[in-house]
Coordinates of C-alpha atoms and ligand atoms in Angstrom, one line a residue:
M1251 CA 34.2 -14.9 -7.7
S1252 CA 30.8 -14.1 -8.8
E1253 CA 29.7 -10.7 -10.0
Y1254 CA 26.7 -11.2 -7.8
I1255 CA 26.4 -11.3 -4.2
V1256 CA 22.9 -13.1 -4.6
E1257 CA 21.6 -14.6 -7.8
L1258 CA 18.5 -16.4 -8.9
R1259 CA 18.7 -18.5 -12.1
D1260 CA 16.0 -20.0 -14.2
T1261 CA 13.6 -20.2 -11.5
T1262 CA 9.9 -21.4 -11.6
K1263 CA 7.5 -21.4 -9.0
R1264 CA 3.8 -22.7 -9.3
F1265 CA 0.8 -22.4 -7.1
P1266 CA -2.4 -24.1 -8.0
G1267 CA -3.8 -22.5 -11.1
V1268 CA -0.8 -20.0 -11.2
V1269 CA 2.6 -19.9 -12.5
A1270 CA 4.1 -17.2 -10.4
L1271 CA 7.7 -17.3 -11.5
R1272 CA 8.5 -18.7 -15.0
G1273 CA 12.2 -19.2 -15.5
M1274 CA 12.9 -16.0 -13.8
H1275 CA 16.4 -14.7 -13.1
I1276 CA 17.9 -11.8 -11.3
G1277 CA 21.3 -10.9 -10.1
I1278 CA 22.3 -8.4 -7.5
R1279 CA 25.6 -6.9 -7.1
P1280 CA 27.2 -6.2 -3.8
G1281 CA 26.4 -2.7 -2.4
E1282 CA 23.9 -1.7 -5.1
I1283 CA 20.4 -0.7 -4.9
H1284 CA 18.4 -2.7 -7.2
G1285 CA 14.8 -1.9 -8.2
L1286 CA 12.2 -4.6 -9.0
I1287 CA 9.2 -3.4 -10.7
G1288 CA 6.2 -5.1 -12.5
E1289 CA 2.4 -5.2 -12.6
N1290 CA 0.3 -6.5 -9.5
G1291 CA 0.5 -10.3 -9.4
A1292 CA 3.6 -10.2 -11.7
G1293 CA 5.5 -12.3 -9.0
K1294 CA 7.6 -9.8 -7.2
S1295 CA 6.7 -11.0 -3.7
T1296 CA 7.0 -14.5 -4.7
L1297 CA 10.5 -14.0 -6.0
I1298 CA 11.3 -12.4 -2.6
K1299 CA 9.9 -15.3 -0.8
V1300 CA 12.1 -17.8 -2.9
L1301 CA 15.1 -15.6 -2.0
T1302 CA 14.3 -15.6 1.8
G1303 CA 13.4 -19.4 2.1
V1304 CA 9.7 -18.8 2.6
H1305 CA 9.0 -20.6 -0.6
R1306 CA 11.1 -23.5 -2.2
P1307 CA 11.2 -23.0 -6.0
D1308 CA 10.0 -25.7 -8.3
E1309 CA 12.9 -25.2 -10.3
G1310 CA 15.8 -23.1 -10.5
H1311 CA 19.1 -22.0 -8.6
I1312 CA 19.7 -19.6 -5.8
L1313 CA 23.5 -18.7 -5.5
V1314 CA 25.1 -16.6 -2.8
N1315 CA 28.6 -15.4 -3.5
G1316 CA 28.5 -17.8 -6.5
Q1317 CA 27.7 -20.8 -4.5
E1318 CA 24.5 -22.7 -4.9
V1319 CA 22.4 -22.7 -1.7
H1320 CA 19.2 -24.6 -0.9
F1321 CA 17.1 -22.6 1.9
R1322 CA 14.9 -25.0 3.7
N1323 CA 13.5 -22.1 5.8
P1324 CA 14.0 -18.3 6.3
N1325 CA 16.5 -19.0 9.2
E1326 CA 19.0 -20.4 6.8
A1327 CA 18.4 -17.4 4.4
K1328 CA 19.0 -15.0 7.2
D1329 CA 22.2 -16.9 8.1
A1330 CA 23.3 -16.6 4.6
G1331 CA 22.9 -12.7 5.0
I1332 CA 19.6 -12.2 3.1
A1333 CA 17.1 -10.1 5.2
C1334 CA 13.6 -8.9 4.2
V1335 CA 11.2 -6.1 5.3
Y1336 CA 8.1 -7.5 4.0
Q1337 CA 5.2 -5.8 2.5
E1338 CA 3.0 -6.4 5.6
L1339 CA 5.4 -5.9 8.6
N1340 CA 6.2 -8.6 10.9
I1341 CA 6.4 -6.5 13.9
V1342 CA 4.6 -7.8 17.2
K1343 CA 3.3 -4.6 18.5
L1344 CA 2.9 -5.6 21.9
L1345 CA 6.5 -6.7 22.3
S1346 CA 9.4 -4.1 22.8
I1347 CA 11.6 -2.8 20.2
T1348 CA 14.2 -4.9 21.8
D1349 CA 12.3 -8.2 21.7
N1350 CA 11.1 -7.6 18.3
I1351 CA 14.9 -7.1 17.2
F1352 CA 16.2 -10.2 18.9
I1353 CA 13.1 -12.5 18.4
G1354 CA 14.2 -16.1 17.9
R1355 CA 17.9 -15.2 18.2
T1356 CA 18.6 -14.2 21.8
I1357 CA 22.0 -13.4 23.3
E1358 CA 22.8 -15.8 26.2
K1359 CA 25.1 -14.9 29.2
K1360 CA 27.0 -17.8 30.7
S1361 CA 24.3 -18.2 33.1
R1362 CA 21.9 -19.0 30.3
L1363 CA 19.6 -16.1 31.2
L1364 CA 19.0 -13.5 28.8
D1365 CA 21.2 -10.5 29.1
Y1366 CA 18.6 -7.9 28.5
K1367 CA 20.7 -5.0 29.5
K1368 CA 23.1 -5.7 26.7
M1369 CA 20.2 -6.4 24.3
H1370 CA 18.7 -3.0 25.1
Q1371 CA 21.9 -1.3 24.5
M1372 CA 22.4 -2.9 21.2
A1373 CA 18.8 -2.2 20.0
H1374 CA 19.4 1.4 21.1
D1375 CA 22.4 1.9 19.3
V1376 CA 21.4 0.2 16.1
M1377 CA 18.2 2.3 15.9
L1378 CA 20.3 5.3 16.6
S1379 CA 22.6 4.7 13.8
L1380 CA 19.4 4.4 11.7
G1381 CA 18.6 7.8 12.8
Q1382 CA 15.8 6.8 15.4
D1383 CA 16.5 8.0 18.9
V1384 CA 13.9 5.8 20.7
D1385 CA 13.5 3.8 23.9
P1386 CA 14.0 0.2 23.0
Q1387 CA 12.1 -1.0 25.9
K1388 CA 8.8 0.6 24.8
P1389 CA 6.4 -1.6 22.8
C1390 CA 6.5 -1.3 19.1
G1391 CA 2.9 -0.5 18.8
N1392 CA 3.7 2.8 20.6
F1393 CA 5.5 3.9 17.6
G1394 CA 4.3 5.1 14.1
M1395 CA 4.8 2.8 10.7
G1396 CA 8.2 4.5 10.2
V1397 CA 9.9 3.4 13.4
Q1398 CA 8.3 -0.1 13.2
Q1399 CA 9.8 -0.4 9.7
M1400 CA 13.2 0.8 11.0
V1401 CA 13.1 -2.0 13.6
E1402 CA 12.8 -4.6 10.9
I1403 CA 15.7 -2.9 9.1
A1404 CA 17.8 -2.7 12.5
K1405 CA 17.0 -6.5 12.9
A1406 CA 18.8 -7.0 9.5
V1407 CA 21.8 -4.6 10.1
L1408 CA 22.4 -6.2 13.5
F1409 CA 22.6 -9.7 12.0
D1410 CA 25.0 -8.7 9.2
A1411 CA 22.7 -8.9 6.3
K1412 CA 24.5 -8.5 3.0
L1413 CA 21.3 -8.0 1.0
I1414 CA 18.1 -6.3 2.5
I1415 CA 15.1 -6.9 0.6
M1416 CA 12.2 -4.2 0.7
D1417 CA 8.9 -5.0 -0.5
E1418 CA 7.0 -1.8 -1.3
P1419 CA 8.5 -0.2 2.0
T1420 CA 7.1 3.3 1.4
S1421 CA 3.5 2.3 0.7
S1422 CA 2.5 2.6 4.3
L1423 CA 4.8 5.8 5.1
G1424 CA 4.0 9.6 5.2
E1425 CA 6.2 12.1 3.3
N1426 CA 8.5 12.7 6.1
E1427 CA 8.9 9.0 6.7
V1428 CA 9.5 8.1 3.1
G1429 CA 12.4 10.9 3.1
Q1430 CA 14.0 9.2 6.2
L1431 CA 13.7 5.9 4.6
M1432 CA 15.4 6.9 1.5
D1433 CA 18.3 8.3 3.5
T1434 CA 18.5 5.1 5.6
V1435 CA 18.5 3.1 2.2
R1436 CA 21.5 5.4 0.8
E1437 CA 23.3 4.9 4.3
L1438 CA 23.0 1.2 4.2
K1439 CA 24.4 1.2 0.5
A1440 CA 27.3 3.3 1.8
R1441 CA 27.8 0.3 4.3
G1442 CA 28.1 -1.8 1.5
I1443 CA 25.0 -3.5 2.1
A1444 CA 22.9 -4.4 -1.2
I1445 CA 19.2 -3.5 -1.4
L1446 CA 16.4 -5.0 -3.5
F1447 CA 13.8 -2.4 -3.6
V1448 CA 10.3 -3.2 -4.8
S1449 CA 8.0 -0.3 -5.5
H1450 CA 5.2 0.8 -7.7
K1451 CA 6.4 4.4 -7.5
L1452 CA 8.6 5.2 -10.5
E1453 CA 9.9 8.4 -9.0
E1454 CA 11.3 6.4 -6.1
L1455 CA 13.2 4.1 -8.4
F1456 CA 14.6 6.7 -10.2
E1457 CA 15.8 8.7 -7.2
L1458 CA 17.2 5.6 -5.3
C1459 CA 18.3 2.9 -7.8
D1460 CA 21.5 1.9 -9.5
R1461 CA 19.7 -0.7 -11.6
V1462 CA 16.2 -1.8 -12.2
T1463 CA 14.7 -5.3 -13.2
V1464 CA 11.4 -5.5 -14.8
M1465 CA 9.1 -8.5 -14.6
R1466 CA 5.8 -9.3 -16.2
D1467 CA 3.6 -12.4 -15.7
G1468 CA 6.5 -14.1 -13.7
E1469 CA 9.0 -13.6 -16.3
W1470 CA 12.2 -11.5 -16.7
I1471 CA 11.7 -8.6 -19.1
C1472 CA 14.7 -6.5 -18.5
T1473 CA 17.5 -5.4 -16.3
E1474 CA 19.1 -1.9 -17.0
D1475 CA 21.1 0.9 -15.5
I1476 CA 18.3 3.3 -14.2
A1477 CA 20.3 6.1 -16.0
D1478 CA 19.3 4.4 -19.4
M1479 CA 15.7 4.4 -18.5
D1480 CA 12.8 6.9 -18.4
N1481 CA 9.2 6.8 -17.3
D1482 CA 7.8 5.6 -20.7
K1483 CA 10.5 3.0 -21.2
L1484 CA 9.7 1.6 -17.8
I1485 CA 5.9 1.6 -18.3
Q1486 CA 6.3 -0.1 -21.6
A1487 CA 8.4 -2.8 -20.2
M1488 CA 6.1 -3.3 -17.4
V1489 CA 2.8 -3.5 -19.1
G1490 CA 3.9 -4.3 -22.6
R1491 CA 2.5 -1.2 -24.1
S1492 CA 2.9 2.5 -23.6
L1493 CA 0.3 4.3 -21.5
S1494 CA -0.2 7.7 -23.2
N1495 CA -2.4 9.3 -20.5
L1496 CA -2.0 8.3 -16.9
F1497 CA -4.9 10.4 -15.5
P1498 CA -7.9 9.9 -17.7
K1499 CA -9.7 12.9 -16.4
V1500 CA -13.2 13.4 -17.6
Q1501 CA -14.4 16.8 -16.8
G1502 CA -17.1 16.5 -13.9
Q1503 CA -20.5 18.0 -14.3
R1504 CA -21.2 19.4 -10.8
G1505 CA -24.9 18.4 -9.7
A1506 CA -26.8 18.9 -6.4
E1507 CA -25.0 18.8 -3.2
A1508 CA -24.6 15.3 -1.8
L1509 CA -22.7 15.8 1.6
R1510 CA -22.2 18.6 3.6
V1511 CA -20.8 18.9 7.1
E1512 CA -20.7 21.7 9.6
H1513 CA -18.3 22.4 12.3
L1514 CA -17.3 18.8 13.2
K1515 CA -15.1 18.6 16.1
S1516 CA -13.5 15.9 18.2
A1517 CA -10.9 16.2 20.9
G1518 CA -7.5 16.3 19.8
V1519 CA -8.2 15.5 16.1
L1520 CA -10.9 17.5 14.3
R1521 CA -10.8 21.2 15.4
D1522 CA -13.5 22.6 13.1
I1523 CA -14.3 21.1 9.8
S1524 CA -16.9 22.3 7.3
F1525 CA -17.1 21.6 3.6
A1526 CA -19.7 20.4 1.1
A1527 CA -19.2 17.8 -1.6
Y1528 CA -21.3 17.5 -4.8
R1529 CA -22.8 14.7 -7.2
G1530 CA -20.9 14.5 -10.5
E1531 CA -17.5 15.8 -9.0
I1532 CA -14.3 14.3 -7.9
L1533 CA -13.5 16.0 -4.6
G1534 CA -9.7 15.5 -3.5
F1535 CA -8.5 15.6 0.0
S1536 CA -4.9 16.6 0.3
G1537 CA -2.6 17.3 3.1
L1538 CA 0.3 16.0 5.1
V1539 CA 0.1 13.0 7.0
G1540 CA -1.7 13.5 10.5
A1541 CA -3.7 16.4 8.9
G1542 CA -6.7 14.6 9.9
R1543 CA -8.0 13.6 6.6
T1544 CA -8.9 10.0 7.4
E1545 CA -10.1 10.8 10.6
T1546 CA -12.5 13.3 9.2
F1547 CA -14.3 10.5 7.1
R1548 CA -14.0 7.8 9.9
A1549 CA -16.0 10.3 12.0
I1550 CA -18.5 11.0 9.0
F1551 CA -18.8 7.2 8.5
G1552 CA -19.7 6.6 12.1
A1553 CA -16.5 4.6 12.8
D1554 CA -15.2 7.3 15.3
P1555 CA -17.2 9.5 17.7
L1556 CA -17.7 13.3 17.2
D1557 CA -18.0 15.7 20.0
S1558 CA -20.1 18.0 17.9
G1559 CA -21.0 19.1 14.4
K1560 CA -23.9 18.3 12.0
I1561 CA -23.7 16.0 8.9
Y1562 CA -26.1 16.7 5.9
L1563 CA -26.9 14.1 3.1
D1564 CA -28.8 15.3 0.1
G1565 CA -29.4 18.6 2.0
K1566 CA -31.1 16.5 5.2
E1567 CA -29.4 16.2 8.5
A1568 CA -28.4 12.6 8.8
R1569 CA -27.8 10.7 12.1
I1570 CA -24.8 8.5 11.8
R1571 CA -23.7 6.6 14.9
A1572 CA -22.3 3.7 13.4
P1573 CA -21.0 2.6 10.1
L1574 CA -24.1 0.6 9.5
D1575 CA -26.0 3.7 9.6
A1576 CA -23.7 5.3 7.1
V1577 CA -24.0 2.2 4.7
R1578 CA -27.9 2.4 5.0
Q1579 CA -27.8 5.9 3.9
K1580 CA -25.7 5.0 0.9
V1581 CA -22.2 6.2 2.1
A1582 CA -19.4 3.9 1.1
F1583 CA -15.9 4.1 2.5
L1584 CA -13.1 2.4 1.0
T1585 CA -10.5 2.2 3.7
E1586 CA -6.6 2.6 3.3
D1587 CA -6.0 -0.4 5.7
R1588 CA -7.1 -3.3 3.4
K1589 CA -6.1 -6.0 6.1
G1590 CA -7.6 -4.5 8.8
Q1591 CA -11.1 -3.3 7.7
G1592 CA -11.5 -3.9 4.0
L1593 CA -11.3 -7.8 3.5
V1594 CA -12.1 -10.9 5.2
M1595 CA -8.8 -12.7 4.2
S1596 CA -9.9 -16.2 4.5
Q1597 CA -12.8 -15.9 2.2
P1598 CA -13.0 -16.3 -1.6
V1599 CA -12.7 -13.4 -3.7
K1600 CA -16.4 -13.7 -4.9
T1601 CA -17.7 -13.4 -1.3
N1602 CA -15.5 -10.3 -0.5
L1603 CA -17.0 -8.6 -3.6
I1604 CA -20.5 -9.0 -2.7
L1605 CA -19.8 -8.4 1.0
A1606 CA -21.0 -4.8 1.1
N1607 CA -24.2 -5.4 -0.6
M1608 CA -25.5 -8.9 0.4
R1609 CA -29.0 -7.4 0.3
G1610 CA -28.8 -6.1 -3.2
F1611 CA -28.1 -9.7 -4.4
R1612 CA -31.1 -11.3 -2.9
K1613 CA -33.8 -13.0 -4.8
G1614 CA -36.5 -13.9 -2.3
P1615 CA -35.0 -15.5 0.8
W1616 CA -31.8 -16.7 -1.1
L1617 CA -29.0 -15.0 -2.9
D1618 CA -29.2 -14.8 -6.6
E1619 CA -26.3 -16.8 -7.6
R1620 CA -26.6 -15.9 -11.2
Q1621 CA -26.7 -12.1 -10.5
I1622 CA -23.5 -12.6 -8.2
R1623 CA -21.7 -14.6 -10.8
E1624 CA -22.2 -11.8 -13.4
A1625 CA -21.5 -9.0 -11.1
V1626 CA -18.4 -10.7 -9.9
A1627 CA -17.2 -11.5 -13.3
G1628 CA -17.7 -7.9 -14.3
N1629 CA -15.7 -6.6 -11.4
I1630 CA -12.8 -9.0 -12.1
K1631 CA -12.6 -7.9 -15.6
S1632 CA -13.2 -4.1 -15.1
L1633 CA -10.4 -3.8 -12.4
S1634 CA -8.3 -6.7 -14.0
I1635 CA -7.9 -8.5 -10.8
K1636 CA -5.4 -11.1 -11.3
T1637 CA -6.8 -14.3 -9.7
P1638 CA -7.2 -17.9 -10.9
S1639 CA -11.0 -17.8 -10.2
A1640 CA -13.7 -15.9 -8.5
D1641 CA -13.4 -18.9 -5.8
E1642 CA -9.8 -18.2 -4.9
T1643 CA -9.2 -17.2 -1.2
V1644 CA -8.4 -13.6 -0.9
S1645 CA -5.2 -14.2 1.0
K1646 CA -3.7 -15.9 -1.9
L1647 CA -3.9 -12.7 -4.1
S1648 CA -1.0 -10.6 -4.5
G1649 CA -1.1 -7.4 -2.3
G1650 CA -2.3 -5.0 -5.3
N1651 CA -5.0 -7.6 -6.2
Q1652 CA -6.3 -7.4 -2.8
Q1653 CA -6.7 -3.7 -2.9
K1654 CA -8.6 -4.0 -6.0
V1655 CA -11.1 -6.3 -4.5
V1656 CA -11.8 -3.8 -1.8
I1657 CA -12.4 -1.3 -4.6
G1658 CA -14.8 -3.8 -6.4
K1659 CA -16.6 -4.5 -3.0
W1660 CA -17.9 -0.9 -2.6
V1661 CA -18.5 -0.4 -6.2
N1662 CA -21.3 -3.2 -6.1
T1663 CA -23.2 -1.3 -3.6
D1664 CA -25.8 1.4 -4.5
A1665 CA -24.0 4.0 -2.7
E1666 CA -24.4 7.6 -3.7
V1667 CA -21.2 9.0 -1.9
F1668 CA -18.0 7.2 -2.1
I1669 CA -15.1 7.9 -0.1
F1670 CA -12.0 6.6 -1.4
D1671 CA -8.8 6.5 1.0
E1672 CA -5.6 6.3 -0.8
P1673 CA -7.3 4.1 -3.4
T1674 CA -4.3 3.3 -5.8
R1675 CA -1.9 2.9 -2.9
G1676 CA 0.3 -0.4 -3.7
I1677 CA -1.4 -0.5 -7.3
D1678 CA 0.6 -0.6 -10.4
V1679 CA 0.5 2.1 -13.1
G1680 CA -1.9 0.3 -15.5
A1681 CA -4.3 -0.9 -12.7
K1682 CA -4.4 2.9 -11.3
I1683 CA -6.1 3.8 -14.9
E1684 CA -8.7 1.4 -14.1
V1685 CA -9.4 2.8 -10.8
Y1686 CA -9.4 6.3 -12.1
N1687 CA -12.1 5.0 -15.0
V1688 CA -14.3 3.6 -12.2
M1689 CA -14.2 6.9 -10.4
N1690 CA -15.1 8.6 -13.7
R1691 CA -17.9 6.2 -14.4
L1692 CA -19.3 6.9 -10.9
V1693 CA -19.3 10.6 -11.3
K1694 CA -20.8 10.3 -14.6
E1695 CA -23.7 8.4 -13.0
G1696 CA -24.2 11.4 -10.8
K1697 CA -22.5 9.9 -7.7
C1698 CA -20.3 12.0 -5.4
V1699 CA -16.7 10.8 -5.2
I1700 CA -14.3 11.9 -2.5
M1701 CA -10.7 10.9 -2.9
I1702 CA -8.2 11.0 0.0
S1703 CA -4.6 10.8 -1.7
S1704 CA -1.2 11.8 -0.7
E1705 CA 0.0 11.5 -4.3
L1706 CA -0.1 15.3 -5.6
P1707 CA 0.0 14.1 -9.2
E1708 CA -3.1 12.1 -8.6
I1709 CA -4.9 14.9 -6.8
L1710 CA -4.0 17.4 -9.6
G1711 CA -4.9 14.6 -12.3
M1712 CA -8.2 13.5 -11.1
S1713 CA -9.8 16.1 -8.9
D1714 CA -12.5 18.7 -9.9
R1715 CA -11.7 20.5 -6.6
V1716 CA -9.3 20.0 -3.8
I1717 CA -9.7 20.8 -0.3
V1718 CA -6.3 20.9 1.9
M1719 CA -6.3 20.2 5.4
R1720 CA -3.7 20.7 8.1
E1721 CA -3.8 19.7 11.9
G1722 CA -7.6 19.2 11.8
R1723 CA -8.7 22.2 9.9
V1724 CA -9.5 23.0 6.3
M1725 CA -7.0 25.5 5.0
A1726 CA -8.1 25.9 1.4
D1727 CA -10.8 24.7 -1.2
I1728 CA -9.5 24.9 -4.6
G1729 CA -11.5 24.5 -7.7
R1730 CA -9.7 23.1 -11.1
D1731 CA -10.0 26.3 -12.8
S1732 CA -8.5 28.2 -10.0
V1733 CA -4.9 29.9 -10.2
H1734 CA -4.2 28.0 -7.1
F1735 CA -4.7 24.6 -8.5
N1736 CA -1.1 23.4 -8.6
A1737 CA 1.4 21.6 -6.5
E1738 CA 3.1 24.6 -5.1
D1739 CA -0.1 26.2 -3.7
I1740 CA -1.5 22.9 -2.3
M1741 CA 1.7 22.3 -0.5
K1742 CA 1.8 25.7 0.8
A1743 CA -1.6 25.3 2.2
A1744 CA -0.8 22.1 3.7
W1745 CA 2.2 23.4 5.5
G1746 CA -0.1 26.2 6.8
G1747 CA 0.7 29.1 4.4
A1748 CA -2.0 31.6 3.1
L1749 CA -2.7 31.4 -0.5
Ligands
ATP883 N1 0.6 -18.5 -1.3 C1 0.0 -18.5 -2.7 N2 -0.9 -19.5 -2.9 C2 -1.7 -19.2 -4.3 N3 -1.1 -18.3 -5.2 C3 -0.3 -17.4 -4.7 C4 0.4 -17.4 -3.6 N4 1.2 -16.4 -3.5 C5 1.1 -15.8 -4.6 N5 0.3 -16.3 -5.5 C6 -0.1 -15.8 -6.8 O1 1.1 -15.7 -7.7 C7 1.1 -14.6 -8.5 C8 2.3 -13.6 -8.1 O2 1.8 -12.9 -6.8 P1 2.9 -11.9 -6.2 O3 2.5 -11.9 -4.7 O4 4.3 -12.5 -6.1 O5 2.9 -10.6 -7.0 P2 3.5 -9.2 -6.8 O6 4.2 -8.9 -8.0 O7 4.1 -9.0 -5.5 O8 2.2 -8.1 -6.9 P3 1.8 -6.9 -6.0 O9 2.3 -5.8 -6.9 O10 0.2 -6.8 -6.3 O11 2.3 -7.1 -4.5 C9 -0.3 -14.0 -8.2 O12 -1.1 -14.6 -9.3 C10 -0.8 -14.5 -6.8 O13 -2.0 -14.8 -6.8
MG884 MG1 3.8 -8.0 -3.6

């Protein structure tokens, strides 16, 4: 018997212009929670796709219970007991929970008709066992990300997965949902199911994992008991050097008021929002999921309607009816949903990077190719976007590198107000620092930077001032030099407590 339930040996996977895996190996023990970490583009998702039959490796061996297997497609991997919850969920929102769970694997009655009653019952029971009391006949789209993810897990559990792989499962969840997912993962382990857990959040790995494997540039770096690791050791293994300062905060120099809003209201979402943001400062927005932070800025940006309220830019009342009005008045909005609103996936990196500022790159009636080439090369370098070339299609980039392209796209505009919504979600620790440095540069140039973030360390590490929201209202406005500028007080305000 092998020590491992699933093992990958000496595996290489090449894409045009990239070696995504280079002699990579990993072994997962039965019933363990095994963390996998590495920089954006290190090859984590590719490793998963090899293990789940999506990609065929160019070289190497996959062993299940010590026996070599050759997956020709994802179904063969599923049949071998390997299931995966992908970075971008595979849920069909219009279909019911039951349909999503049984997609491609229907239970047949003797009559050869689908036995929906039985399927609904099974779907309900398995969701309940994962702590979700939901009606399985309802469309998945009716539920939040947390439930949709549980549907993917339910699928795996119901079909007897021995290994469930989770690719950055917490990156699209709120705090409560993260807690639930962690409980579920521990519960799965208790049932003897092994978990391969990919995350950029070191705290999660320390909290959850038994062992961790670090990879860099497609290669294996180390596999250790998590108890033998600490933050510094993990980062050192991951990026090949130690990072002394995770938050390179440069003290802002507050300038003139750039954006002010008064009494923004919209039915059911914004109760009454007023605040001002200044040039030369990073204004953090904190709060629980559902506090209305993204909604506030979608409304300011003209993406959602307002019932009432006023918006001022540089002290003058602004009319913003649609995002284009906002862009024309030099407001940039980096959305949290990179696939939905940030990028044109079928287009090259280069095109995406200049997308928000085509006019700025014009020379007479044509685009200035040389200026574009220089700007794009600058973006790729300053954000360390890992891509074979500026002409690579964005869909081919790793998740984190796609996020960096979204950031580059907006930095290339001549905007004065930058709204960053969860800018470092899904980005590795080294690249986070690069994103923070971009923000530092912007405020130094006298721009106004607003950063919505669910990560308290990031809010505390980078903001000059933080506004805390709850249920569509501003609860607190705390300067960096205030006694309340700490995690406890920010959380207290987020939960509705008085400071
Ligand atoms: N289908 C593909 N075609 C071409 N190149 C690809 C493809 N999939 C991945 N790559 C490349 O392989 C490398 C590894 O990508 P992968 O998605 O495995 O990284 P990752 O470790 O998951 O990164 P992240 O943390 O950003 O999600 C990257 O350079 C990426 O651009
Ligand atoms: Mg990935």
